[in-house]
mmCIF file of C-alpha atoms in Angstrom:
data_model
loop_
_atom_site.group_PDB
_atom_site.id
_atom_site.type_symbol
_atom_site.label_atom_id
_atom_site.label_comp_id
_atom_site.label_asym_id
_atom_site.label_seq_id
_atom_site.Cartn_x
_atom_site.Cartn_y
_atom_site.Cartn_z
ATOM 1 C CA MET A 1428 -5.412 1.745 17.245
ATOM 2 C CA LEU A 1429 -5.537 5.495 18.651
ATOM 3 C CA ALA A 1430 -9.117 5.108 19.475
ATOM 4 C CA ILE A 1431 -8.283 1.915 21.079
ATOM 5 C CA ILE A 1432 -5.644 3.149 23.253
ATOM 6 C CA ASN A 1433 -7.074 6.459 24.309
ATOM 7 C CA ALA A 1434 -10.883 4.882 25.383
ATOM 8 C CA ALA A 1435 -8.937 2.314 27.422
ATOM 9 C CA ALA A 1436 -6.472 5.059 28.944
ATOM 10 C CA GLU A 1437 -9.564 6.654 30.395
ATOM 11 C CA ALA A 1438 -9.140 4.237 33.220
ATOM 12 C CA TYR A 1439 -6.286 6.470 34.098
ATOM 13 C CA ARG A 1440 -7.998 9.467 34.631
ATOM 14 C CA GLY A 1441 -7.890 10.535 38.119
ATOM 15 C CA VAL A 1442 -6.075 7.620 39.262
ATOM 16 C CA ILE A 1443 -2.229 8.485 37.900
ATOM 17 C CA PRO A 1444 -1.114 12.088 39.212
ATOM 18 C CA ALA A 1445 -2.871 14.872 37.376
ATOM 19 C CA ASP A 1446 0.636 16.345 35.993
ATOM 20 C CA CYS A 1447 1.090 13.173 34.332
ATOM 21 C CA TRP A 1448 -2.399 12.950 32.707
ATOM 22 C CA HIS A 1449 -2.720 14.736 29.127
ATOM 23 C CA GLU A 1450 -5.717 15.110 26.770
ATOM 24 C CA PRO A 1451 -5.828 13.079 24.714
ATOM 25 C CA TYR A 1452 -3.962 10.439 26.424
ATOM 26 C CA MET A 1453 -1.843 9.534 23.567
ATOM 27 C CA PRO A 1454 -1.999 12.020 20.601
ATOM 28 C CA ALA A 1455 -1.740 10.870 16.959
ATOM 29 C CA GLU A 1456 1.737 12.303 16.697
ATOM 30 C CA GLU A 1457 3.046 10.289 19.582
ATOM 31 C CA LEU A 1458 1.698 7.083 18.223
ATOM 32 C CA ARG A 1459 3.544 7.662 14.792
ATOM 33 C CA SER A 1460 6.732 8.723 16.936
ATOM 34 C CA GLU A 1461 6.300 5.121 18.777
ATOM 35 C CA ILE A 1462 6.168 3.655 15.403
ATOM 36 C CA ASP A 1463 8.974 5.276 14.353
ATOM 37 C CA ALA A 1464 10.916 4.080 17.311
ATOM 38 C CA GLY A 1465 10.546 0.414 16.622
ATOM 39 C CA ILE A 1466 7.385 -0.333 18.455
ATOM 40 C CA ALA A 1467 5.747 -3.409 16.347
ATOM 41 C CA PHE A 1468 2.157 -3.380 17.348
ATOM 42 C CA VAL A 1469 -0.402 -6.447 17.068
ATOM 43 C CA GLY A 1470 -4.221 -6.372 17.632
ATOM 44 C CA CYS A 1471 -6.621 -8.945 18.291
ATOM 45 C CA GLU A 1472 -10.036 -8.944 16.731
ATOM 46 C CA ILE A 1473 -13.362 -10.179 17.842
ATOM 47 C CA ASP A 1474 -16.373 -10.579 14.976
ATOM 48 C CA GLY A 1475 -14.276 -8.355 13.030
ATOM 49 C CA GLU A 1476 -13.501 -5.569 15.421
ATOM 50 C CA LEU A 1477 -10.375 -4.743 16.751
ATOM 51 C CA ALA A 1478 -10.941 -5.028 20.253
ATOM 52 C CA GLY A 1479 -6.854 -4.865 21.628
ATOM 53 C CA VAL A 1480 -3.632 -3.540 20.738
ATOM 54 C CA THR A 1481 -0.187 -3.868 21.993
ATOM 55 C CA GLY A 1482 3.450 -3.477 20.872
ATOM 56 C CA ILE A 1483 6.901 -5.123 21.528
ATOM 57 C CA GLN A 1484 10.038 -3.175 21.218
ATOM 58 C CA ALA A 1485 13.599 -4.377 20.750
ATOM 59 C CA VAL A 1486 15.693 -2.196 22.946
ATOM 60 C CA ARG A 1487 19.419 -3.228 23.254
ATOM 61 C CA ASN A 1488 19.255 -6.453 24.920
ATOM 62 C CA VAL A 1489 15.686 -6.821 26.156
ATOM 63 C CA ASP A 1490 12.129 -6.446 24.752
ATOM 64 C CA LEU A 1491 9.666 -4.026 26.085
ATOM 65 C CA ILE A 1492 5.848 -4.510 26.116
ATOM 66 C CA ARG A 1493 4.726 -1.103 25.175
ATOM 67 C CA HIS A 1494 0.979 0.154 25.114
ATOM 68 C CA ALA A 1495 -1.288 -2.518 25.879
ATOM 69 C CA TYR A 1496 -4.890 -1.728 25.643
ATOM 70 C CA VAL A 1497 -8.125 -3.137 25.558
ATOM 71 C CA LEU A 1498 -11.461 -1.454 24.278
ATOM 72 C CA PRO A 1499 -13.317 -1.380 27.820
ATOM 73 C CA ALA A 1500 -16.273 -3.568 26.219
ATOM 74 C CA TYR A 1501 -14.079 -6.245 25.666
ATOM 75 C CA GLN A 1502 -11.730 -6.072 29.005
ATOM 76 C CA GLY A 1503 -12.315 -9.373 31.235
ATOM 77 C CA ARG A 1504 -12.719 -11.670 27.998
ATOM 78 C CA GLY A 1505 -9.310 -12.854 26.960
ATOM 79 C CA VAL A 1506 -8.024 -10.121 24.720
ATOM 80 C CA GLY A 1507 -4.990 -8.867 26.762
ATOM 81 C CA THR A 1508 -4.178 -12.580 27.875
ATOM 82 C CA ALA A 1509 -4.306 -13.738 23.751
ATOM 83 C CA LEU A 1510 -1.938 -10.438 23.056
ATOM 84 C CA ILE A 1511 0.578 -10.851 25.701
ATOM 85 C CA ALA A 1512 0.651 -14.630 25.116
ATOM 86 C CA HIS A 1513 1.250 -13.906 21.168
ATOM 87 C CA LEU A 1514 4.191 -11.497 22.121
ATOM 88 C CA ARG A 1515 5.900 -13.720 24.690
ATOM 89 C CA GLU A 1516 5.997 -16.511 21.913
ATOM 90 C CA ARG A 1517 7.608 -14.073 19.345
ATOM 91 C CA THR A 1518 10.700 -13.534 21.968
ATOM 92 C CA ASN A 1519 13.244 -15.603 24.235
ATOM 93 C CA ARG A 1520 14.571 -12.550 25.396
ATOM 94 C CA GLN A 1521 14.323 -10.492 29.071
ATOM 95 C CA ILE A 1522 10.605 -8.938 28.621
ATOM 96 C CA LEU A 1523 10.123 -5.756 30.620
ATOM 97 C CA VAL A 1524 7.140 -3.793 30.971
ATOM 98 C CA GLY A 1525 6.415 -0.653 32.730
ATOM 99 C CA THR A 1526 3.078 0.800 34.203
ATOM 100 C CA TRP A 1527 2.072 3.348 36.650
ATOM 101 C CA THR A 1528 2.607 2.505 40.380
ATOM 102 C CA ALA A 1529 -1.251 3.289 40.568
ATOM 103 C CA ALA A 1530 -2.762 1.278 38.076
ATOM 104 C CA THR A 1531 -3.151 -1.966 40.157
ATOM 105 C CA TRP A 1532 -5.111 -3.383 38.055
ATOM 106 C CA ALA A 1533 -2.186 -3.454 35.026
ATOM 107 C CA ILE A 1534 0.148 -4.640 37.638
ATOM 108 C CA GLY A 1535 -2.373 -7.372 38.638
ATOM 109 C CA PHE A 1536 -2.969 -8.649 35.006
ATOM 110 C CA TYR A 1537 0.735 -8.750 34.440
ATOM 111 C CA GLU A 1538 1.254 -10.709 37.562
ATOM 112 C CA ARG A 1539 -1.160 -13.156 36.557
ATOM 113 C CA HIS A 1540 0.870 -13.666 33.286
ATOM 114 C CA GLY A 1541 3.916 -14.833 34.839
ATOM 115 C CA PHE A 1542 5.378 -11.143 35.018
ATOM 116 C CA ARG A 1543 7.005 -9.862 38.559
ATOM 117 C CA LEU A 1544 7.916 -6.614 39.887
ATOM 118 C CA VAL A 1545 11.441 -6.032 39.761
ATOM 119 C CA PRO A 1546 13.086 -4.567 43.176
ATOM 120 C CA GLU A 1547 12.284 -0.997 44.070
ATOM 121 C CA ALA A 1548 16.123 -0.263 43.792
ATOM 122 C CA THR A 1549 16.303 -1.548 40.315
ATOM 123 C CA LYS A 1550 13.360 0.239 39.039
ATOM 124 C CA ALA A 1551 14.669 3.596 38.380
ATOM 125 C CA PRO A 1552 18.034 2.354 36.672
ATOM 126 C CA LEU A 1553 16.092 -0.033 34.242
ATOM 127 C CA LEU A 1554 13.508 2.812 33.013
ATOM 128 C CA ARG A 1555 16.668 4.841 32.730
ATOM 129 C CA THR A 1556 18.160 2.261 30.621
ATOM 130 C CA TYR A 1557 15.574 1.078 28.573
ATOM 131 C CA TRP A 1558 12.877 3.688 28.233
ATOM 132 C CA THR A 1559 12.736 7.636 27.294
ATOM 133 C CA VAL A 1560 10.762 8.935 29.999
ATOM 134 C CA SER A 1561 10.632 11.785 32.284
ATOM 135 C CA GLU A 1562 11.988 11.586 36.108
ATOM 136 C CA ARG A 1563 8.129 12.435 37.208
ATOM 137 C CA GLN A 1564 7.163 9.171 35.260
ATOM 138 C CA ILE A 1565 10.031 7.336 36.959
ATOM 139 C CA GLU A 1566 8.973 8.458 40.324
ATOM 140 C CA THR A 1567 5.370 7.086 39.512
ATOM 141 C CA SER A 1568 5.747 3.804 37.766
ATOM 142 C CA VAL A 1569 6.854 0.356 38.207
ATOM 143 C CA VAL A 1570 8.797 -2.269 36.157
ATOM 144 C CA LEU A 1571 7.576 -5.807 35.752
ATOM 145 C CA ALA A 1572 9.921 -8.600 34.178
ATOM 146 C CA THR A 1573 9.540 -12.042 32.497
ATOM 147 C CA PRO A 1574 11.495 -13.981 33.704
ATOM 148 C CA ASP A 1575 11.883 -12.950 37.156
ATOM 149 C CA LEU A 1576 14.811 -10.471 37.381
ATOM 150 C CA GLU A 1577 16.369 -9.695 40.767
ATOM 151 C CA HIS A 1578 18.685 -6.890 41.343
ATOM 152 C CA GLU A 1579 21.990 -8.809 40.719
ATOM 153 C CA GLY A 1580 20.235 -10.060 37.364
ATOM 154 C CA ALA A 1581 19.117 -6.309 36.566
ATOM 155 C CA ALA A 1582 22.721 -5.131 37.070
ATOM 156 C CA ARG A 1583 24.109 -7.746 35.170
ATOM 157 C CA LEU A 1584 21.413 -7.062 32.128
ATOM 158 C CA MET A 1585 22.192 -3.118 32.271
ATOM 159 C CA GLY A 1586 25.712 -3.848 32.189
ATOM 160 C CA ALA A 1587 25.214 -5.769 28.872
ATOM 161 C CA ALA A 1588 22.911 -3.118 27.397
ATOM 162 C CA ARG A 1589 26.075 -0.911 27.177
ATOM 163 C CA ASP A 1590 27.078 -3.356 24.549
ATOM 164 C CA TYR A 1591 23.981 -2.561 22.330
ATOM 165 C CA GLY A 1592 23.133 0.417 20.595
ATOM 166 C CA LYS A 1593 20.106 2.264 22.090
#
């Protein structure tokens, strides 16, 4: 999994802010920490080779798609589509995904699969409610949702989140 994540994350090098890039993009300790935090990873194999991975994490009253990566040699071959479809079948809750604003290819991928960008005014409160990320990452990220989540719906969702443990 780690090899796939770091190979696919090379697409971010030189695209996301330099102060947000680190080498390797995801160290082994961070992956272990993410799994310990409850991210359940799934993979997609092609001809016996793990070609892509992604995770889903239940946080309060939503599910977050986390760390969706496909080996560069398999990109554009339906691996990401299969992974996202699998995760969507596993839940009937609100699904959120965060990605870098500059990762237009990732935003387009999620939009092609029914996710919609949340309003800009809603992005930071959602990131602060459901993720543990730096203010710099909040500044340079977007959030997409399915089903669609307008400002009022997001406010109700975050209000209900207070009833859940983190």
